[in-house]
Every structure is written in C-alpha cells, then in structure tokens.
PDB file of C-alpha atoms and ligand atoms in Angstrom:
ATOM      1  CA  MET D   1      -2.511  14.439   8.723  1.00 95.00           C
ATOM      2  CA  LYS D   2      -3.053  11.058   7.432  1.00 98.00           C
ATOM      3  CA  ILE D   3      -1.724   9.004   4.218  1.00 98.00           C
ATOM      4  CA  ILE D   4      -4.108   7.945   1.515  1.00 98.00           C
ATOM      5  CA  ALA D   5      -2.588   5.895  -0.950  1.00 98.00           C
ATOM      6  CA  GLY D   6      -4.521   5.002  -4.798  1.00 98.00           C
ATOM      7  CA  ASN D   7      -3.605   1.511  -6.560  1.00 98.00           C
ATOM      8  CA  TRP D   8      -4.849   1.531  -9.918  1.00 98.00           C
ATOM      9  CA  LYS D   9      -3.600  -1.377 -10.581  1.00 98.00           C
ATOM     10  CA  MET D  10      -4.020  -2.199 -14.575  1.00 98.00           C
ATOM     11  CA  ASN D  11      -6.766   0.191 -14.521  1.00 98.00           C
ATOM     12  CA  GLY D  12      -6.846   3.672 -16.282  1.00 97.00           C
ATOM     13  CA  THR D  13      -4.978   5.945 -19.097  1.00 97.00           C
ATOM     14  CA  SER D  14      -2.409   8.831 -19.220  1.00 97.00           C
ATOM     15  CA  ASP D  15      -5.908  10.972 -20.008  1.00 97.00           C
ATOM     16  CA  ALA D  16      -7.146   9.580 -16.691  1.00 98.00           C
ATOM     17  CA  LEU D  17      -4.186  10.002 -14.531  1.00 98.00           C
ATOM     18  CA  HIS D  18      -4.365  13.748 -15.656  1.00 98.00           C
ATOM     19  CA  THR D  19      -7.614  14.113 -14.833  1.00 98.00           C
ATOM     20  CA  MET D  20      -7.246  13.005 -11.416  1.00 98.00           C
ATOM     21  CA  ILE D  21      -3.783  15.037 -10.967  1.00 98.00           C
ATOM     22  CA  THR D  22      -5.686  17.948 -11.804  1.00 98.00           C
ATOM     23  CA  ALA D  23      -8.421  17.380  -9.540  1.00 98.00           C
ATOM     24  CA  LEU D  24      -6.699  16.476  -6.712  1.00 98.00           C
ATOM     25  CA  ASN D  25      -4.527  19.500  -7.125  1.00 96.00           C
ATOM     26  CA  ASP D  26      -7.843  21.533  -5.813  1.00 95.00           C
ATOM     27  CA  VAL D  27      -8.836  19.029  -3.152  1.00 96.00           C
ATOM     28  CA  GLU D  28      -7.637  21.115   0.072  1.00 94.00           C
ATOM     29  CA  THR D  29      -6.381  18.941   2.564  1.00 96.00           C
ATOM     30  CA  SER D  30      -3.138  18.188   4.584  1.00 96.00           C
ATOM     31  CA  ASN D  31      -2.914  14.674   3.724  1.00 98.00           C
ATOM     32  CA  THR D  32      -0.176  12.716   1.968  1.00 98.00           C
ATOM     33  CA  VAL D  33      -1.750  11.709  -1.378  1.00 98.00           C
ATOM     34  CA  ILE D  34      -0.143   9.256  -3.775  1.00 98.00           C
ATOM     35  CA  ILE D  35      -1.341   7.684  -6.591  1.00 98.00           C
ATOM     36  CA  CYS D  36       0.234   4.784  -7.827  1.00 98.00           C
ATOM     37  CA  PRO D  37      -0.536   4.130 -11.608  1.00 98.00           C
ATOM     38  CA  PRO D  38       0.834   1.063 -14.163  1.00 98.00           C
ATOM     39  CA  PHE D  39       4.436   1.802 -14.742  1.00 98.00           C
ATOM     40  CA  THR D  40       3.489   3.809 -18.504  1.00 97.00           C
ATOM     41  CA  MET D  41       1.721   6.693 -16.558  1.00 98.00           C
ATOM     42  CA  LEU D  42       5.081   7.417 -13.880  1.00 98.00           C
ATOM     43  CA  GLY D  43       6.813  10.352 -15.557  1.00 97.00           C
ATOM     44  CA  VAL D  44       4.455  13.741 -15.071  1.00 98.00           C
ATOM     45  CA  ASP D  45       4.149  15.885 -12.376  1.00 97.00           C
ATOM     46  CA  GLY D  46       1.608  15.411  -9.995  1.00 97.00           C
ATOM     47  CA  GLY D  47       2.172  18.302  -8.562  1.00 96.00           C
ATOM     48  CA  ARG D  48       0.739  18.014  -4.529  1.00 95.00           C
ATOM     49  CA  VAL D  49       0.099  14.255  -5.611  1.00 98.00           C
ATOM     50  CA  ALA D  50       2.988  11.670  -5.206  1.00 98.00           C
ATOM     51  CA  LEU D  51       3.347   8.725  -7.352  1.00 98.00           C
ATOM     52  CA  GLY D  52       4.858   5.311  -6.857  1.00 98.00           C
ATOM     53  CA  ALA D  53       4.524   2.234  -8.755  1.00 98.00           C
ATOM     54  CA  GLN D  54       3.162  -1.011  -8.099  1.00 98.00           C
ATOM     55  CA  ASP D  55       6.319  -3.685  -8.372  1.00 98.00           C
ATOM     56  CA  VAL D  56       9.575  -3.349  -8.530  1.00 98.00           C
ATOM     57  CA  SER D  57      12.325  -5.757  -9.428  1.00 98.00           C
ATOM     58  CA  ALA D  58      14.728  -6.965  -6.966  1.00 98.00           C
ATOM     59  CA  HIS D  59      17.703  -6.502  -9.592  1.00 98.00           C
ATOM     60  CA  ASP D  60      19.089  -3.049 -10.349  1.00 95.00           C
ATOM     61  CA  HIS D  61      19.802  -3.581 -14.394  1.00 96.00           C
ATOM     62  CA  GLY D  62      20.303  -6.869 -17.009  1.00 97.00           C
ATOM     63  CA  ALA D  63      18.372  -9.692 -18.748  1.00 98.00           C
ATOM     64  CA  PHE D  64      15.514  -9.408 -17.447  1.00 98.00           C
ATOM     65  CA  THR D  65      12.929  -8.716 -19.471  1.00 98.00           C
ATOM     66  CA  GLY D  66       9.939  -7.224 -18.822  1.00 97.00           C
ATOM     67  CA  GLU D  67      11.088  -6.026 -15.426  1.00 98.00           C
ATOM     68  CA  VAL D  68      11.488  -2.280 -14.318  1.00 98.00           C
ATOM     69  CA  SER D  69      14.009  -1.453 -11.464  1.00 98.00           C
ATOM     70  CA  ALA D  70      13.727   0.905  -8.525  1.00 98.00           C
ATOM     71  CA  THR D  71      16.065   3.232 -10.120  1.00 98.00           C
ATOM     72  CA  MET D  72      14.440   3.355 -13.246  1.00 98.00           C
ATOM     73  CA  ILE D  73      11.330   4.193 -10.834  1.00 98.00           C
ATOM     74  CA  ALA D  74      13.283   6.996  -8.684  1.00 98.00           C
ATOM     75  CA  ALA D  75      14.169   8.387 -12.464  1.00 98.00           C
ATOM     76  CA  SER D  76      10.825   8.823 -13.648  1.00 98.00           C
ATOM     77  CA  GLY D  77      10.216  10.877 -10.468  1.00 98.00           C
ATOM     78  CA  ALA D  78       7.820   8.311  -8.661  1.00 98.00           C
ATOM     79  CA  LYS D  79       8.640   8.637  -4.610  1.00 98.00           C
ATOM     80  CA  TYR D  80       6.702   5.303  -3.858  1.00 98.00           C
ATOM     81  CA  VAL D  81       6.445   1.506  -4.666  1.00 98.00           C
ATOM     82  CA  ILE D  82       3.916  -0.778  -3.900  1.00 98.00           C
ATOM     83  CA  VAL D  83       5.733  -4.349  -2.832  1.00 98.00           C
ATOM     84  CA  GLY D  84       3.888  -7.535  -1.798  1.00 98.00           C
ATOM     85  CA  HIS D  85       0.398  -6.828  -2.936  1.00 98.00           C
ATOM     86  CA  SER D  86      -2.124  -9.555  -2.191  1.00 97.00           C
ATOM     87  CA  GLU D  87      -2.173  -9.720  -6.394  1.00 97.00           C
ATOM     88  CA  ARG D  88       1.450 -10.228  -6.681  1.00 98.00           C
ATOM     89  CA  ARG D  89       1.653 -12.966  -3.918  1.00 98.00           C
ATOM     90  CA  GLN D  90      -1.531 -14.842  -5.416  1.00 96.00           C
ATOM     91  CA  TYR D  91      -0.460 -14.593  -9.260  1.00 97.00           C
ATOM     92  CA  HIS D  92       3.171 -14.233  -9.372  1.00 97.00           C
ATOM     93  CA  ASN D  93       3.919 -16.414  -5.814  1.00 97.00           C
ATOM     94  CA  GLU D  94       5.801 -13.654  -4.508  1.00 98.00           C
ATOM     95  CA  THR D  95       7.110 -14.956  -0.909  1.00 98.00           C
ATOM     96  CA  ASN D  96       7.954 -12.757   1.925  1.00 98.00           C
ATOM     97  CA  ASP D  97      11.747 -12.820   0.550  1.00 98.00           C
ATOM     98  CA  ILE D  98      10.677 -11.737  -2.953  1.00 98.00           C
ATOM     99  CA  VAL D  99       9.294  -9.007  -1.122  1.00 98.00           C
ATOM    100  CA  ARG D 100      11.806  -7.993   1.210  1.00 98.00           C
ATOM    101  CA  ALA D 101      14.624  -8.437  -1.746  1.00 98.00           C
ATOM    102  CA  LYS D 102      12.337  -5.611  -3.829  1.00 98.00           C
ATOM    103  CA  ALA D 103      11.880  -3.488  -0.479  1.00 98.00           C
ATOM    104  CA  THR D 104      15.528  -3.641  -0.110  1.00 98.00           C
ATOM    105  CA  ALA D 105      16.000  -2.424  -3.944  1.00 98.00           C
ATOM    106  CA  ALA D 106      13.314   0.335  -3.462  1.00 98.00           C
ATOM    107  CA  ILE D 107      15.331   1.663  -0.694  1.00 97.00           C
ATOM    108  CA  ALA D 108      18.793   1.178  -2.772  1.00 97.00           C
ATOM    109  CA  ALA D 109      16.803   3.957  -4.479  1.00 97.00           C
ATOM    110  CA  GLY D 110      15.606   6.305  -2.393  1.00 97.00           C
ATOM    111  CA  LEU D 111      12.115   4.869  -2.872  1.00 98.00           C
ATOM    112  CA  THR D 112       9.548   4.531   0.172  1.00 98.00           C
ATOM    113  CA  PRO D 113       8.346   0.808  -0.008  1.00 98.00           C
ATOM    114  CA  ILE D 114       4.543   0.235   0.873  1.00 98.00           C
ATOM    115  CA  ILE D 115       4.734  -3.224   2.318  1.00 98.00           C
ATOM    116  CA  CYS D 116       1.770  -5.769   2.095  1.00 98.00           C
ATOM    117  CA  VAL D 117       0.935  -8.150   4.696  1.00 98.00           C
ATOM    118  CA  GLY D 118      -2.344  -9.778   5.410  1.00 98.00           C
ATOM    119  CA  GLU D 119      -4.284 -13.022   5.542  1.00 98.00           C
ATOM    120  CA  THR D 120      -5.739 -15.214   2.778  1.00 97.00           C
ATOM    121  CA  MET D 121      -9.384 -16.330   3.630  1.00 96.00           C
ATOM    122  CA  ASP D 122      -8.002 -20.053   4.719  1.00 97.00           C
ATOM    123  CA  GLU D 123      -5.769 -18.400   6.608  1.00 97.00           C
ATOM    124  CA  LYS D 124      -8.465 -16.337   8.526  1.00 97.00           C
ATOM    125  CA  ASN D 125     -10.370 -19.506   8.967  1.00 96.00           C
ATOM    126  CA  ASP D 126      -7.259 -21.216  10.205  1.00 97.00           C
ATOM    127  CA  GLY D 127      -7.155 -19.378  12.920  1.00 97.00           C
ATOM    128  CA  LYS D 128      -3.749 -17.638  11.522  1.00 98.00           C
ATOM    129  CA  THR D 129      -3.988 -13.934  10.905  1.00 98.00           C
ATOM    130  CA  MET D 130      -2.152 -13.160  13.398  1.00 98.00           C
ATOM    131  CA  ALA D 131       1.024 -15.336  12.745  1.00 98.00           C
ATOM    132  CA  ILE D 132       0.902 -14.466   9.233  1.00 98.00           C
ATOM    133  CA  ILE D 133       0.690 -10.568   9.713  1.00 98.00           C
ATOM    134  CA  GLU D 134       3.690 -10.671  12.644  1.00 98.00           C
ATOM    135  CA  SER D 135       5.831 -13.024  10.117  1.00 98.00           C
ATOM    136  CA  GLY D 136       5.037 -10.778   6.890  1.00 98.00           C
ATOM    137  CA  VAL D 137       6.410  -7.469   9.142  1.00 98.00           C
ATOM    138  CA  ARG D 138       9.178  -9.191  10.461  1.00 98.00           C
ATOM    139  CA  GLU D 139      10.552 -11.296   6.930  1.00 98.00           C
ATOM    140  CA  CYS D 140       9.282  -8.155   4.817  1.00 98.00           C
ATOM    141  CA  ILE D 141      11.304  -5.231   6.020  1.00 98.00           C
ATOM    142  CA  PRO D 142      14.887  -5.095   5.151  1.00 96.00           C
ATOM    143  CA  THR D 143      17.085  -5.220   8.275  1.00 91.00           C
ATOM    144  CA  ASP D 144      17.813  -1.619   8.796  1.00 83.00           C
ATOM    145  CA  ALA D 145      15.592  -0.265   7.164  1.00 88.00           C
ATOM    146  CA  ARG D 146      14.293   2.960   8.110  1.00 85.00           C
ATOM    147  CA  HIS D 147      11.784   4.855   5.881  1.00 92.00           C
ATOM    148  CA  VAL D 148       8.827   2.091   5.066  1.00 98.00           C
ATOM    149  CA  ILE D 149       5.031   1.941   5.202  1.00 98.00           C
ATOM    150  CA  VAL D 150       3.394  -0.955   5.842  1.00 98.00           C
ATOM    151  CA  ALA D 151      -0.345  -2.062   4.673  1.00 98.00           C
ATOM    152  CA  TYR D 152      -2.063  -4.281   6.333  1.00 98.00           C
ATOM    153  CA  GLU D 153      -4.977  -5.670   3.619  1.00 98.00           C
ATOM    154  CA  PRO D 154      -7.134  -8.735   4.650  1.00 97.00           C
ATOM    155  CA  ARG D 155      -6.624 -10.447   1.539  1.00 96.00           C
ATOM    156  CA  TRP D 156      -9.995 -11.710   1.731  1.00 96.00           C
ATOM    157  CA  ALA D 157     -11.095  -8.174   1.875  1.00 95.00           C
ATOM    158  CA  ILE D 158      -9.530  -6.894  -1.166  1.00 94.00           C
ATOM    159  CA  GLY D 159     -11.941  -5.872  -4.282  1.00 88.00           C
ATOM    160  CA  ALA D 160     -14.375  -7.765  -2.574  1.00 89.00           C
ATOM    161  CA  GLY D 161     -16.826  -5.093  -0.968  1.00 85.00           C
ATOM    162  CA  LEU D 162     -15.814  -7.017   2.521  1.00 87.00           C
ATOM    163  CA  THR D 163     -14.089  -5.354   5.316  1.00 90.00           C
ATOM    164  CA  PRO D 164     -13.268  -6.923   8.809  1.00 95.00           C
ATOM    165  CA  THR D 165     -14.553  -5.798  12.001  1.00 96.00           C
ATOM    166  CA  ARG D 166     -13.168  -2.246  13.918  1.00 96.00           C
ATOM    167  CA  GLU D 167     -12.292  -4.578  16.235  1.00 97.00           C
ATOM    168  CA  GLU D 168     -10.330  -7.126  13.779  1.00 97.00           C
ATOM    169  CA  ILE D 169      -8.408  -3.890  12.028  1.00 98.00           C
ATOM    170  CA  SER D 170      -7.771  -2.621  15.295  1.00 98.00           C
ATOM    171  CA  ALA D 171      -6.071  -6.089  16.486  1.00 98.00           C
ATOM    172  CA  ALA D 172      -4.262  -6.056  13.234  1.00 98.00           C
ATOM    173  CA  HIS D 173      -2.909  -2.709  13.526  1.00 98.00           C
ATOM    174  CA  THR D 174      -1.828  -2.864  17.257  1.00 98.00           C
ATOM    175  CA  LEU D 175       0.393  -6.194  16.540  1.00 98.00           C
ATOM    176  CA  ILE D 176       1.658  -4.416  13.851  1.00 98.00           C
ATOM    177  CA  ALA D 177       2.354  -1.359  15.827  1.00 98.00           C
ATOM    178  CA  ASP D 178       4.055  -3.480  18.403  1.00 98.00           C
ATOM    179  CA  THR D 179       5.851  -5.524  15.993  1.00 98.00           C
ATOM    180  CA  LEU D 180       7.353  -2.637  14.374  1.00 97.00           C
ATOM    181  CA  ARG D 181       8.295  -1.002  18.015  1.00 97.00           C
ATOM    182  CA  ASP D 182       9.910  -4.248  18.840  1.00 96.00           C
ATOM    183  CA  MET D 183      12.043  -3.653  15.726  1.00 96.00           C
ATOM    184  CA  GLY D 184      13.275  -0.309  16.221  1.00 95.00           C
ATOM    185  CA  MET D 185      10.759   1.178  13.903  1.00 96.00           C
ATOM    186  CA  ASP D 186       8.323   2.435  15.818  1.00 93.00           C
ATOM    187  CA  THR D 187       7.425   5.601  13.623  1.00 95.00           C
ATOM    188  CA  THR D 188       6.304   3.806  10.609  1.00 97.00           C
ATOM    189  CA  PRO D 189       3.074   4.316   9.104  1.00 98.00           C
ATOM    190  CA  ILE D 190       0.417   1.715   9.088  1.00 98.00           C
ATOM    191  CA  LEU D 191      -1.893   1.869   6.451  1.00 98.00           C
ATOM    192  CA  TYR D 192      -5.382  -0.047   6.373  1.00 98.00           C
ATOM    193  CA  GLY D 193      -6.285  -1.572   2.489  1.00 97.00           C
ATOM    194  CA  ALA D 194      -9.362  -3.605   1.437  1.00 96.00           C
ATOM    195  CA  SER D 195     -12.738  -2.426   0.321  1.00 93.00           C
ATOM    196  CA  VAL D 196     -12.177   1.392   1.602  1.00 97.00           C
ATOM    197  CA  LYS D 197     -14.772   3.765   0.220  1.00 96.00           C
ATOM    198  CA  GLY D 198     -15.639   7.369   1.236  1.00 97.00           C
ATOM    199  CA  SER D 199     -18.560   6.213   3.247  1.00 96.00           C
ATOM    200  CA  ASN D 200     -15.986   4.028   5.777  1.00 96.00           C
ATOM    201  CA  ALA D 201     -12.749   5.729   5.442  1.00 98.00           C
ATOM    202  CA  SER D 202     -13.363   8.001   8.369  1.00 97.00           C
ATOM    203  CA  GLU D 203     -14.422   5.446  10.715  1.00 97.00           C
ATOM    204  CA  ILE D 204     -11.518   3.101   9.224  1.00 98.00           C
ATOM    205  CA  MET D 205      -8.904   6.155   9.954  1.00 98.00           C
ATOM    206  CA  SER D 206     -10.609   6.432  13.788  1.00 98.00           C
ATOM    207  CA  ILE D 207      -8.845   3.331  14.611  1.00 98.00           C
ATOM    208  CA  ASP D 208      -5.898   3.317  16.476  1.00 97.00           C
ATOM    209  CA  HIS D 209      -2.768   3.071  14.575  1.00 98.00           C
ATOM    210  CA  VAL D 210      -4.277   3.304  11.166  1.00 98.00           C
ATOM    211  CA  ASP D 211      -1.967   6.160   9.613  1.00 98.00           C
ATOM    212  CA  GLY D 212      -3.877   6.130   6.417  1.00 98.00           C
ATOM    213  CA  VAL D 213      -5.462   3.618   3.795  1.00 98.00           C
ATOM    214  CA  LEU D 214      -4.340   2.228   0.507  1.00 98.00           C
ATOM    215  CA  VAL D 215      -7.322   2.477  -1.696  1.00 98.00           C
ATOM    216  CA  GLY D 216      -7.812   0.044  -5.125  1.00 97.00           C
ATOM    217  CA  GLY D 217     -11.304   0.773  -6.696  1.00 96.00           C
ATOM    218  CA  ALA D 218     -12.312   3.525  -5.419  1.00 97.00           C
ATOM    219  CA  SER D 219      -8.993   5.124  -6.300  1.00 98.00           C
ATOM    220  CA  LEU D 220     -10.331   5.484  -9.867  1.00 98.00           C
ATOM    221  CA  LYS D 221     -12.293   8.589 -10.273  1.00 98.00           C
ATOM    222  CA  PRO D 222     -12.243  11.638  -8.459  1.00 98.00           C
ATOM    223  CA  ASP D 223     -15.480  11.660  -7.811  1.00 98.00           C
ATOM    224  CA  ASP D 224     -15.171   8.400  -5.546  1.00 98.00           C
ATOM    225  CA  PHE D 225     -11.349   9.167  -4.661  1.00 98.00           C
ATOM    226  CA  ILE D 226     -12.224  12.717  -3.219  1.00 98.00           C
ATOM    227  CA  PRO D 227     -14.159  12.082  -0.632  1.00 98.00           C
ATOM    228  CA  ILE D 228     -11.945   9.333   0.931  1.00 98.00           C
ATOM    229  CA  ILE D 229      -9.344  11.663   0.872  1.00 98.00           C
ATOM    230  CA  THR D 230     -11.502  14.942   2.768  1.00 97.00           C
ATOM    231  CA  SER D 231     -12.751  12.289   4.603  1.00 97.00           C
ATOM    232  CA  VAL D 232      -9.887  12.729   7.336  1.00 95.00           C
ATOM    233  CA  ASN D 233      -7.346  15.674   7.828  1.00 81.00           C
TER     234      ASN D 233
HETATM  235  C1  LIG S 301      -5.795  -3.129  -3.233  1.00 80.64           C
HETATM  236  O1  LIG S 301      -5.805  -3.825  -4.055  1.00 80.64           O
HETATM  237  O2  LIG S 301      -4.794  -2.533  -2.596  1.00 80.64           O
HETATM  238  C2  LIG S 301      -7.299  -2.581  -2.470  1.00 80.64           C
HETATM  239  C3  LIG S 301      -7.017  -2.194  -1.502  1.00 80.64           C
HETATM  240  O3  LIG S 301      -8.234  -2.584  -3.164  1.00 80.64           O
HETATM  241  P1  LIG S 301      -9.566  -2.275  -3.450  1.00 80.64           P
HETATM  242  O4  LIG S 301     -10.236  -0.983  -2.506  1.00 80.64           O
HETATM  243  O5  LIG S 301      -9.982  -2.292  -4.486  1.00 80.64           O
HETATM  244  O6  LIG S 301     -10.491  -3.802  -2.338  1.00 80.64           O
END
C-alpha cells in the first residue's frame, strides 16, 4: 500500500475538486489518496479521498492577516498539510526553522504534516545534495514527533519534466530512511515528488524506501492522476 498525494498548488476550482473526488471514489485501490487543494476548497467531504492543505501558519490565532492556522485546517476536516514545499522556500523564504515551527503547529492540531526536503540545482551542482537532505530531515521534524510524512522533492526537478536517476532517488531515500531510524522514527513514510506521471510512477514506487509519491501537475485531472494511483497497489 502506497500514499499518493496531489498538490494542486494555486490551481483548480471547487467544481474541479468535486469532479476529482467523484472520479477517485470510483477507483479500486488500497492506496491512501490525498488531495491538497487551495484553502478555499477545503471543508468538503472527500469520501475515500483525504484532504490536506498546502501550508499552515506557525501561529494558532491572532493578528496574522492572510494566515490560516492548523486548528482552522483541522476544523475543515482536512487531515494533512504540506510544509516546506520548494515554492514556499523560494517565494516566501521559508527556512528549516520556519518549517519545523509549522510542522509543530500542525501536529498540535492533530494534522499530519507532509514535510518537504530537497536540494536546488545549485546545491546539487555543488555536491551538497546529501547534506541538504539530511539537515532538512533533522531540522524540519519537531522533536518527539510521531505522525509525520517526509517528502523528498529535488527542487530542480519540480514542474520541470526532469527526474533524477533511479540511483539518485534510491540514495536520497536510503539516506532519509537511515536518518529517520537514527531519530527513532523508522516507520515514517517517505514520498518522492517531482515530475511524477502515469508513465514513471510504478518504477519510482518500486525503489526501496519510496512509500508513495507527491504529485503536482499530474494531480489536477482525473485522467492524469488515476493512472498514478492504479500503477501500484
Ligand atoms: C510538487 O510541486 O510538489 C510537484 C511534485 O510538482 P510536479 O509533479 O508538477 O513536478
């Protein structure tokens, strides 16, 4: 059983979400399926599809215009929240410390954070991939956290139609698994994300320590997302 999560980013409509949920509820699968649409589309019944948010405030309530708290997300019925996505790091300067604070808030509200780590192209070219991944895992996961998901997303490959080699994915996921074991969190699922599609999903999910995928562009339409979900069981 794998975890297949879709990150809609700033795309879609409530109608599109309804269409997706209806289509996914007809799919025969034992996989866990999660959709993370924009905040305004949360609060609906996903049936067998779990819903998640794409970001969360580190604060619980108060004068933080534009922010949405973990308590509010949980009250909408959502179960998950993505934290530390590459685009949050790039456009909102989120650091590992900020990501950890957001993950802490999520856990306190009963949400499962999907904590993203991964290297930029410059970091890859400088030979820093493994160091960035390991420090991401160690610095973003709150102490004593239990229910978290880690997503390895090579930032240079997101939305670019590029994928690392099988060996690169394997090395990254083995390092994350070893780091999590060292932290006493060896049952934590590890997702791979970046340019996953129906044609490469089953091969990627056959790699050791790949417990599922986080999908961006290919999660927006049932015709693209369903083949990813049904590529593994
Ligand atoms: C993402 O943004 O998390 C992602 C994986 O995007 P894409 O699948 O489009 O590369």
